[in-house]
PDB file of C-alpha atoms in Angstrom:
ATOM      1  CA  MET A 235     134.179 138.086 105.982  1.00 51.00           C
ATOM      2  CA  VAL A 236     131.245 136.283 104.306  1.00 48.00           C
ATOM      3  CA  GLY A 237     132.643 132.930 105.398  1.00 53.00           C
ATOM      4  CA  SER A 238     132.996 134.112 108.992  1.00 55.00           C
ATOM      5  CA  LEU A 239     129.391 135.350 108.977  1.00 49.00           C
ATOM      6  CA  ARG A 240     128.148 131.958 107.750  1.00 56.00           C
ATOM      7  CA  VAL A 241     130.088 130.177 110.485  1.00 45.00           C
ATOM      8  CA  TYR A 242     128.682 132.598 113.057  1.00 43.00           C
ATOM      9  CA  LYS A 243     125.109 131.990 111.863  1.00 45.00           C
ATOM     10  CA  LEU A 244     125.666 128.226 111.913  1.00 43.00           C
ATOM     11  CA  LEU A 245     127.025 128.357 115.464  1.00 45.00           C
ATOM     12  CA  CYS A 246     124.071 130.495 116.565  1.00 43.00           C
ATOM     13  CA  SER A 247     121.668 128.038 114.963  1.00 46.00           C
ATOM     14  CA  LEU A 248     123.318 125.087 116.712  1.00 40.00           C
ATOM     15  CA  ALA A 249     123.316 126.938 120.022  1.00 40.00           C
ATOM     16  CA  CYS A 250     119.597 127.720 119.694  1.00 40.00           C
ATOM     17  CA  ALA A 251     118.809 124.102 118.789  1.00 41.00           C
ATOM     18  CA  THR A 252     120.822 122.852 121.770  1.00 39.00           C
ATOM     19  CA  ALA A 253     119.123 125.303 124.109  1.00 38.00           C
ATOM     20  CA  ALA A 254     115.700 124.290 122.804  1.00 41.00           C
ATOM     21  CA  ARG A 255     116.502 120.610 123.298  1.00 46.00           C
ATOM     22  CA  CYS A 256     117.727 121.233 126.853  1.00 44.00           C
ATOM     23  CA  LEU A 257     114.536 123.176 127.600  1.00 39.00           C
ATOM     24  CA  THR A 258     112.419 120.328 126.187  1.00 51.00           C
ATOM     25  CA  LEU A 259     114.278 117.735 128.280  1.00 53.00           C
ATOM     26  CA  SER A 260     113.937 119.925 131.351  1.00 65.00           C
ATOM     27  CA  ASN A 261     110.205 120.352 130.780  1.00 82.00           C
ATOM     28  CA  MET A 262     109.811 116.619 130.186  1.00 85.00           C
ATOM     29  CA  SER A 263     111.667 115.757 133.392  1.00 88.00           C
ATOM     30  CA  SER A 264     109.372 118.101 135.272  1.00 90.00           C
ATOM     31  CA  MET A 265     106.289 116.481 133.747  1.00 92.00           C
ATOM     32  CA  LEU A 266     107.507 112.970 134.579  1.00 95.00           C
ATOM     33  CA  ALA A 267     108.676 113.771 138.113  1.00 95.00           C
ATOM     34  CA  PRO A 268     105.463 112.809 139.998  1.00 94.00           C
ATOM     35  CA  GLN A 269     105.694 109.198 138.759  1.00 96.00           C
ATOM     36  CA  ALA A 270     109.458 108.893 138.209  1.00 94.00           C
ATOM     37  CA  ASP A 271     110.069 106.655 141.229  1.00 92.00           C
ATOM     38  CA  ARG A 272     106.857 104.622 141.009  1.00 91.00           C
ATOM     39  CA  VAL A 273     107.625 100.894 140.877  1.00 91.00           C
ATOM     40  CA  MET A 274     105.287  97.934 140.331  1.00 87.00           C
ATOM     41  CA  ASP A 275     107.082  94.628 140.835  1.00 88.00           C
ATOM     42  CA  LEU A 276     106.153  91.519 138.889  1.00 84.00           C
ATOM     43  CA  GLY A 277     104.520  89.959 141.941  1.00 82.00           C
ATOM     44  CA  GLU A 278     102.025  92.822 142.085  1.00 84.00           C
ATOM     45  CA  TRP A 279     100.950  92.183 138.484  1.00 80.00           C
ATOM     46  CA  GLU A 280     100.600  88.470 139.242  1.00 85.00           C
ATOM     47  CA  GLY A 281      98.446  89.394 142.237  1.00 83.00           C
ATOM     48  CA  ARG A 282      96.161  91.527 140.103  1.00 80.00           C
ATOM     49  CA  TRP A 283      95.517  88.634 137.745  1.00 74.00           C
ATOM     50  CA  GLN A 284      94.935  86.160 140.549  1.00 80.00           C
ATOM     51  CA  GLU A 285      92.563  88.521 142.353  1.00 82.00           C
ATOM     52  CA  GLY A 286      90.713  89.610 139.205  1.00 72.00           C
ATOM     53  CA  ARG A 287      91.738  93.263 139.566  1.00 69.00           C
ATOM     54  CA  ILE A 288      92.055  93.652 135.808  1.00 68.00           C
ATOM     55  CA  GLY A 289      90.094  96.745 134.921  1.00 67.00           C
ATOM     56  CA  PHE A 290      92.592  97.274 132.098  1.00 72.00           C
ATOM     57  CA  HIS A 291      91.319  94.161 130.269  1.00 65.00           C
ATOM     58  CA  GLN A 292      88.797  94.835 127.508  1.00 76.00           C
ATOM     59  CA  GLN A 293      86.141  92.367 126.413  1.00 83.00           C
ATOM     60  CA  GLN A 294      86.041  93.739 122.860  1.00 94.00           C
ATOM     61  CA  VAL A 295      88.681  94.399 120.234  1.00 96.00           C
ATOM     62  CA  HIS A 296      90.299  97.734 121.012  1.00 95.00           C
ATOM     63  CA  LYS A 297      88.820 100.530 118.900  1.00 95.00           C
ATOM     64  CA  MET A 298      92.238 102.055 118.224  1.00 96.00           C
ATOM     65  CA  LEU A 299      93.425  98.796 116.683  1.00 97.00           C
ATOM     66  CA  GLU A 300      90.216  98.181 114.807  1.00 97.00           C
ATOM     67  CA  SER A 301      90.116 101.647 113.252  1.00 97.00           C
ATOM     68  CA  ASN A 302      93.802 101.621 112.281  1.00 98.00           C
ATOM     69  CA  ILE A 303      94.341  97.996 111.257  1.00 98.00           C
ATOM     70  CA  GLU A 304      94.756  98.855 107.570  1.00 98.00           C
ATOM     71  CA  ARG A 305      97.524 101.324 108.421  1.00 98.00           C
ATOM     72  CA  VAL A 306      99.277  98.550 110.336  1.00 98.00           C
ATOM     73  CA  THR A 307      98.916  95.725 107.832  1.00 98.00           C
ATOM     74  CA  ALA A 308      99.513  98.069 104.865  1.00 98.00           C
ATOM     75  CA  GLY A 309      98.146  95.529 102.388  1.00 97.00           C
ATOM     76  CA  ARG A 310     100.206  92.665 103.794  1.00 98.00           C
ATOM     77  CA  THR A 311      98.786  89.246 104.593  1.00 98.00           C
ATOM     78  CA  GLY A 312     100.016  86.785 107.190  1.00 98.00           C
ATOM     79  CA  VAL A 313     101.721  89.474 109.250  1.00 98.00           C
ATOM     80  CA  ARG A 314     103.570  88.413 112.430  1.00 98.00           C
ATOM     81  CA  PHE A 315     102.251  90.547 115.293  1.00 98.00           C
ATOM     82  CA  PHE A 316     104.007  91.042 118.612  1.00 98.00           C
ATOM     83  CA  PHE A 317     101.986  91.798 121.770  1.00 98.00           C
ATOM     84  CA  PRO A 318     104.159  92.968 124.684  1.00 98.00           C
ATOM     85  CA  LEU A 319     102.466  92.345 128.063  1.00 96.00           C
ATOM     86  CA  CYS A 320      99.652  90.646 126.169  1.00 96.00           C
ATOM     87  CA  GLY A 321      97.419  89.569 129.054  1.00 94.00           C
ATOM     88  CA  LYS A 322      94.447  87.777 127.537  1.00 94.00           C
ATOM     89  CA  ALA A 323      93.666  90.432 124.932  1.00 95.00           C
ATOM     90  CA  VAL A 324      90.861  89.405 122.597  1.00 97.00           C
ATOM     91  CA  ASP A 325      92.692  91.398 119.909  1.00 97.00           C
ATOM     92  CA  MET A 326      95.025  88.415 119.510  1.00 97.00           C
ATOM     93  CA  LYS A 327      92.256  86.044 118.422  1.00 97.00           C
ATOM     94  CA  TRP A 328      90.783  88.719 116.171  1.00 98.00           C
ATOM     95  CA  LEU A 329      94.090  89.030 114.310  1.00 98.00           C
ATOM     96  CA  ALA A 330      94.654  85.258 114.200  1.00 98.00           C
ATOM     97  CA  ASP A 331      91.169  84.810 112.701  1.00 97.00           C
ATOM     98  CA  MET A 332      92.194  87.287 109.982  1.00 97.00           C
ATOM     99  CA  GLY A 333      95.105  84.996 109.043  1.00 97.00           C
ATOM    100  CA  HIS A 334      97.871  86.784 110.905  1.00 98.00           C
ATOM    101  CA  SER A 335     100.095  85.141 113.528  1.00 98.00           C
ATOM    102  CA  VAL A 336     100.590  86.410 117.050  1.00 98.00           C
ATOM    103  CA  VAL A 337     103.438  86.187 119.555  1.00 98.00           C
ATOM    104  CA  GLY A 338     102.803  87.582 123.012  1.00 98.00           C
ATOM    105  CA  VAL A 339     104.724  87.906 126.263  1.00 98.00           C
ATOM    106  CA  GLU A 340     103.054  87.900 129.668  1.00 96.00           C
ATOM    107  CA  ILE A 341     104.445  87.411 133.170  1.00 94.00           C
ATOM    108  CA  SER A 342     101.398  85.574 134.545  1.00 94.00           C
ATOM    109  CA  GLU A 343     100.295  82.101 133.473  1.00 95.00           C
ATOM    110  CA  LYS A 344      96.649  82.720 134.374  1.00 95.00           C
ATOM    111  CA  PRO A 345      95.701  85.153 131.580  1.00 95.00           C
ATOM    112  CA  ILE A 346      97.537  83.023 129.025  1.00 97.00           C
ATOM    113  CA  LYS A 347      95.490  79.944 129.907  1.00 97.00           C
ATOM    114  CA  ASP A 348      92.363  82.081 130.177  1.00 95.00           C
ATOM    115  CA  PHE A 349      92.972  83.378 126.649  1.00 97.00           C
ATOM    116  CA  PHE A 350      93.095  79.918 125.103  1.00 98.00           C
ATOM    117  CA  GLU A 351      90.092  78.724 127.087  1.00 97.00           C
ATOM    118  CA  ASP A 352      88.023  81.839 126.313  1.00 96.00           C
ATOM    119  CA  SER A 353      88.968  81.522 122.629  1.00 96.00           C
ATOM    120  CA  ASN A 354      88.130  77.790 122.521  1.00 96.00           C
ATOM    121  CA  MET A 355      91.653  77.087 121.278  1.00 97.00           C
ATOM    122  CA  THR A 356      93.563  73.933 122.086  1.00 97.00           C
ATOM    123  CA  TYR A 357      97.211  74.457 122.910  1.00 98.00           C
ATOM    124  CA  VAL A 358     100.434  72.793 123.919  1.00 98.00           C
ATOM    125  CA  GLU A 359     102.793  73.962 126.657  1.00 97.00           C
ATOM    126  CA  GLU A 360     106.566  73.793 126.196  1.00 97.00           C
ATOM    127  CA  PRO A 361     109.650  75.004 128.091  1.00 97.00           C
ATOM    128  CA  VAL A 362     111.793  77.773 126.608  1.00 98.00           C
ATOM    129  CA  PRO A 363     115.386  76.512 126.984  1.00 95.00           C
ATOM    130  CA  ALA A 364     116.908  79.940 126.364  1.00 96.00           C
ATOM    131  CA  ILE A 365     114.971  81.477 129.289  1.00 97.00           C
ATOM    132  CA  PRO A 366     115.224  79.468 132.516  1.00 96.00           C
ATOM    133  CA  GLY A 367     111.799  78.904 134.025  1.00 96.00           C
ATOM    134  CA  ALA A 368     109.941  80.303 131.035  1.00 98.00           C
ATOM    135  CA  LYS A 369     107.186  78.495 129.137  1.00 98.00           C
ATOM    136  CA  VAL A 370     105.529  79.005 125.779  1.00 98.00           C
ATOM    137  CA  PHE A 371     101.902  78.157 125.118  1.00 98.00           C
ATOM    138  CA  LYS A 372     101.205  77.433 121.439  1.00 98.00           C
ATOM    139  CA  SER A 373      97.844  77.078 119.745  1.00 98.00           C
ATOM    140  CA  SER A 374      97.421  73.787 117.927  1.00 95.00           C
ATOM    141  CA  ASP A 375      97.250  75.583 114.570  1.00 95.00           C
ATOM    142  CA  GLY A 376     100.512  77.397 115.349  1.00 94.00           C
ATOM    143  CA  ASN A 377      99.072  80.888 114.844  1.00 97.00           C
ATOM    144  CA  VAL A 378      99.346  82.030 118.464  1.00 98.00           C
ATOM    145  CA  SER A 379     102.389  81.607 120.720  1.00 98.00           C
ATOM    146  CA  LEU A 380     102.329  83.184 124.170  1.00 98.00           C
ATOM    147  CA  TYR A 381     105.489  83.261 126.271  1.00 98.00           C
ATOM    148  CA  GLN A 382     105.229  83.309 130.042  1.00 97.00           C
ATOM    149  CA  CYS A 383     108.328  85.185 131.177  1.00 96.00           C
ATOM    150  CA  ASP A 384     109.730  88.551 132.170  1.00 96.00           C
ATOM    151  CA  LEU A 385     109.460  90.760 129.084  1.00 97.00           C
ATOM    152  CA  PHE A 386     113.055  91.918 129.532  1.00 97.00           C
ATOM    153  CA  ASN A 387     114.262  88.319 129.212  1.00 97.00           C
ATOM    154  CA  PHE A 388     112.646  88.059 125.775  1.00 98.00           C
ATOM    155  CA  SER A 389     114.608  88.903 122.612  1.00 98.00           C
ATOM    156  CA  SER A 390     114.702  88.445 118.856  1.00 98.00           C
ATOM    157  CA  SER A 391     116.895  85.369 119.391  1.00 97.00           C
ATOM    158  CA  ILE A 392     113.833  83.675 120.949  1.00 97.00           C
ATOM    159  CA  ALA A 393     111.214  84.356 118.289  1.00 97.00           C
ATOM    160  CA  GLY A 394     112.754  86.518 115.581  1.00 98.00           C
ATOM    161  CA  GLN A 395     111.567  89.953 114.516  1.00 98.00           C
ATOM    162  CA  PHE A 396     108.061  91.106 113.707  1.00 98.00           C
ATOM    163  CA  GLY A 397     106.162  92.818 110.933  1.00 98.00           C
ATOM    164  CA  ALA A 398     103.804  94.563 113.353  1.00 98.00           C
ATOM    165  CA  ILE A 399     103.527  95.415 117.056  1.00 98.00           C
ATOM    166  CA  TRP A 400     100.395  96.358 118.959  1.00 98.00           C
ATOM    167  CA  ASP A 401     101.337  98.124 122.179  1.00 98.00           C
ATOM    168  CA  ARG A 402      98.192  98.766 124.149  1.00 95.00           C
ATOM    169  CA  GLY A 403      98.830  98.772 127.871  1.00 92.00           C
ATOM    170  CA  SER A 404     102.524  97.907 127.750  1.00 96.00           C
ATOM    171  CA  LEU A 405     104.580 101.104 127.573  1.00 98.00           C
ATOM    172  CA  VAL A 406     102.032 102.673 129.925  1.00 96.00           C
ATOM    173  CA  ALA A 407     102.372  99.731 132.354  1.00 95.00           C
ATOM    174  CA  ILE A 408     106.116  99.243 132.718  1.00 95.00           C
ATOM    175  CA  ASN A 409     107.893 101.189 135.436  1.00 96.00           C
ATOM    176  CA  PRO A 410     108.798 104.696 134.219  1.00 96.00           C
ATOM    177  CA  LYS A 411     112.490 104.159 135.016  1.00 97.00           C
ATOM    178  CA  ASP A 412     112.553 101.226 132.568  1.00 97.00           C
ATOM    179  CA  ARG A 413     111.277 103.078 129.488  1.00 98.00           C
ATOM    180  CA  GLU A 414     114.616 103.517 127.720  1.00 98.00           C
ATOM    181  CA  ARG A 415     115.384  99.846 128.247  1.00 98.00           C
ATOM    182  CA  TYR A 416     111.919  99.003 126.956  1.00 98.00           C
ATOM    183  CA  ALA A 417     112.321 101.145 123.838  1.00 98.00           C
ATOM    184  CA  ALA A 418     115.634  99.444 123.055  1.00 98.00           C
ATOM    185  CA  LEU A 419     113.982  96.024 123.332  1.00 98.00           C
ATOM    186  CA  ILE A 420     110.995  96.949 121.194  1.00 98.00           C
ATOM    187  CA  THR A 421     113.076  98.482 118.409  1.00 98.00           C
ATOM    188  CA  SER A 422     115.303  95.365 118.386  1.00 98.00           C
ATOM    189  CA  LEU A 423     112.183  93.303 117.676  1.00 98.00           C
ATOM    190  CA  MET A 424     111.132  95.423 114.695  1.00 98.00           C
ATOM    191  CA  ALA A 425     111.780  94.008 111.239  1.00 98.00           C
ATOM    192  CA  LYS A 426     112.613  96.536 108.513  1.00 97.00           C
ATOM    193  CA  ASP A 427     108.971  96.616 107.385  1.00 98.00           C
ATOM    194  CA  CYS A 428     107.539  96.636 110.911  1.00 98.00           C
ATOM    195  CA  ARG A 429     104.610  98.917 111.670  1.00 98.00           C
ATOM    196  CA  TYR A 430     104.328  99.600 115.391  1.00 98.00           C
ATOM    197  CA  LEU A 431     100.996 100.845 116.745  1.00 98.00           C
ATOM    198  CA  LEU A 432     101.567 102.514 120.113  1.00 98.00           C
ATOM    199  CA  ASP A 433      98.804 103.586 122.488  1.00 98.00           C
ATOM    200  CA  THR A 434      99.631 106.179 125.176  1.00 98.00           C
ATOM    201  CA  LEU A 435      97.763 108.149 127.830  1.00 97.00           C
ATOM    202  CA  LEU A 436      97.945 111.804 128.812  1.00 98.00           C
ATOM    203  CA  TYR A 437      96.640 113.030 132.168  1.00 97.00           C
ATOM    204  CA  ASN A 438      97.833 114.993 135.182  1.00 97.00           C
ATOM    205  CA  PRO A 439     100.312 112.623 136.910  1.00 97.00           C
ATOM    206  CA  GLU A 440     100.059 114.651 140.106  1.00 96.00           C
ATOM    207  CA  LEU A 441      96.488 113.376 140.528  1.00 97.00           C
ATOM    208  CA  TYR A 442      97.100 109.640 140.024  1.00 96.00           C
ATOM    209  CA  PRO A 443     100.227 107.528 140.669  1.00 95.00           C
ATOM    210  CA  GLY A 444      99.593 104.919 137.952  1.00 94.00           C
ATOM    211  CA  PRO A 445      99.608 102.419 136.406  1.00 94.00           C
ATOM    212  CA  PRO A 446      98.622 103.037 133.723  1.00 95.00           C
ATOM    213  CA  PHE A 447     101.295 105.690 133.625  1.00 96.00           C
ATOM    214  CA  PHE A 448     101.365 109.080 131.964  1.00 97.00           C
ATOM    215  CA  VAL A 449     103.547 109.058 128.811  1.00 98.00           C
ATOM    216  CA  PRO A 450     103.909 112.507 127.186  1.00 97.00           C
ATOM    217  CA  ASP A 451     104.295 112.843 123.435  1.00 97.00           C
ATOM    218  CA  GLU A 452     107.710 114.430 123.991  1.00 97.00           C
ATOM    219  CA  GLN A 453     108.955 111.233 125.599  1.00 97.00           C
ATOM    220  CA  VAL A 454     107.591 109.062 122.796  1.00 98.00           C
ATOM    221  CA  HIS A 455     109.706 111.110 120.389  1.00 98.00           C
ATOM    222  CA  SER A 456     112.697 111.004 122.743  1.00 97.00           C
ATOM    223  CA  LEU A 457     112.497 107.213 123.115  1.00 98.00           C
ATOM    224  CA  PHE A 458     111.892 106.282 119.496  1.00 98.00           C
ATOM    225  CA  GLY A 459     112.668 109.298 117.326  1.00 97.00           C
ATOM    226  CA  SER A 460     116.259 108.351 116.558  1.00 97.00           C
ATOM    227  CA  THR A 461     115.300 104.987 115.039  1.00 97.00           C
ATOM    228  CA  CYS A 462     111.706 105.432 113.917  1.00 98.00           C
ATOM    229  CA  ASP A 463     109.483 107.811 112.002  1.00 98.00           C
ATOM    230  CA  LEU A 464     106.440 108.686 114.106  1.00 98.00           C
ATOM    231  CA  GLU A 465     102.935 109.673 113.064  1.00 98.00           C
ATOM    232  CA  LEU A 466     100.117 110.570 115.437  1.00 98.00           C
ATOM    233  CA  LEU A 467      97.085 108.758 114.012  1.00 98.00           C
ATOM    234  CA  GLN A 468      94.435 109.550 116.611  1.00 97.00           C
ATOM    235  CA  SER A 469      93.927 111.567 119.755  1.00 97.00           C
ATOM    236  CA  VAL A 470      90.667 111.090 121.653  1.00 97.00           C
ATOM    237  CA  ASP A 471      89.048 112.073 124.925  1.00 97.00           C
ATOM    238  CA  ALA A 472      89.050 108.792 126.884  1.00 95.00           C
ATOM    239  CA  LEU A 473      87.853 110.016 130.301  1.00 96.00           C
ATOM    240  CA  THR A 474      85.283 107.681 131.904  1.00 95.00           C
ATOM    241  CA  GLU A 475      83.621 107.496 135.312  1.00 95.00           C
ATOM    242  CA  ARG A 476      86.250 104.915 136.294  1.00 93.00           C
ATOM    243  CA  HIS A 477      89.015 107.396 135.534  1.00 95.00           C
ATOM    244  CA  LYS A 478      87.180 110.149 137.409  1.00 96.00           C
ATOM    245  CA  SER A 479      87.164 107.854 140.445  1.00 96.00           C
ATOM    246  CA  TRP A 480      90.977 107.928 140.275  1.00 94.00           C
ATOM    247  CA  GLY A 481      90.789 111.691 140.714  1.00 96.00           C
ATOM    248  CA  LEU A 482      91.480 112.544 137.066  1.00 97.00           C
ATOM    249  CA  ASP A 483      89.832 115.524 135.397  1.00 96.00           C
ATOM    250  CA  PHE A 484      90.986 114.698 131.870  1.00 97.00           C
ATOM    251  CA  LEU A 485      92.408 111.709 130.018  1.00 97.00           C
ATOM    252  CA  THR A 486      93.587 111.789 126.421  1.00 98.00           C
ATOM    253  CA  GLU A 487      94.395 108.598 124.540  1.00 97.00           C
ATOM    254  CA  ASN A 488      96.869 108.916 121.683  1.00 98.00           C
ATOM    255  CA  VAL A 489      97.825 106.308 119.135  1.00 98.00           C
ATOM    256  CA  PHE A 490     101.035 106.582 117.129  1.00 98.00           C
ATOM    257  CA  LEU A 491     102.280 104.650 114.114  1.00 98.00           C
ATOM    258  CA  LEU A 492     106.033 104.036 114.197  1.00 98.00           C
ATOM    259  CA  THR A 493     108.044 102.745 111.268  1.00 98.00           C
ATOM    260  CA  VAL A 494     111.759 101.991 111.043  1.00 98.00           C
ATOM    261  CA  LYS A 495     113.739 104.818 109.480  1.00 96.00           C
ATOM    262  CA  SER A 496     115.349 103.966 106.166  1.00 89.00           C
ATOM    263  CA  ASN A 497     119.103 104.539 106.085  1.00 72.00           C
TER     264      ASN A 497
END
């Protein structure tokens, strides 16, 4: 009798957990619905760079990176950082000047060349045999390597795995339908000691089509929770007049630290 009661309680517990998960997934699907079919093709991103419509670019090192850098490096020196959809982020030079190395991926050649010119860095340009049509731009000191290619054509076989990732403007920029594919790529690039700093945005997706896209915390856990431990480091009100002009009435910026789960 006691054994049957334990089995019954276990089954009830599993049923409740399953129901809760289904409810969470249902709620998440509802939240994501307004932007679910939104698609930006690569040509549109190239056009933004060519036309200077790059309001997402920041002239200073991102505050979320600056305030959490010690949590990312964790006492390590010479860390290899990966920047997905790197643009011409000044964060890359900041890290290189600290003695770290940086590998970035960007679809447009313009911001890559702009980065080296703005940073007063000399560089060499080489083809990437494993990715037809791709090029890599390497600083003369070897600390910065920026690949011009489709992010989804990049892999650990090209440049190995990384000890850190700074994802500001990448997950929130890729098409919502590609997020699971993106998460699989990013986790494949994480070395065992990798510390992945992820920046996301919360707002009402019914008021603005994106990009940058709305990425709820529930989806961050859904995408990465099976392979990574997640910690919310900061959550700040990021609403500016620019965002108000999009029609938004609130904008929350969250930054997570993800680390590979130990088996």
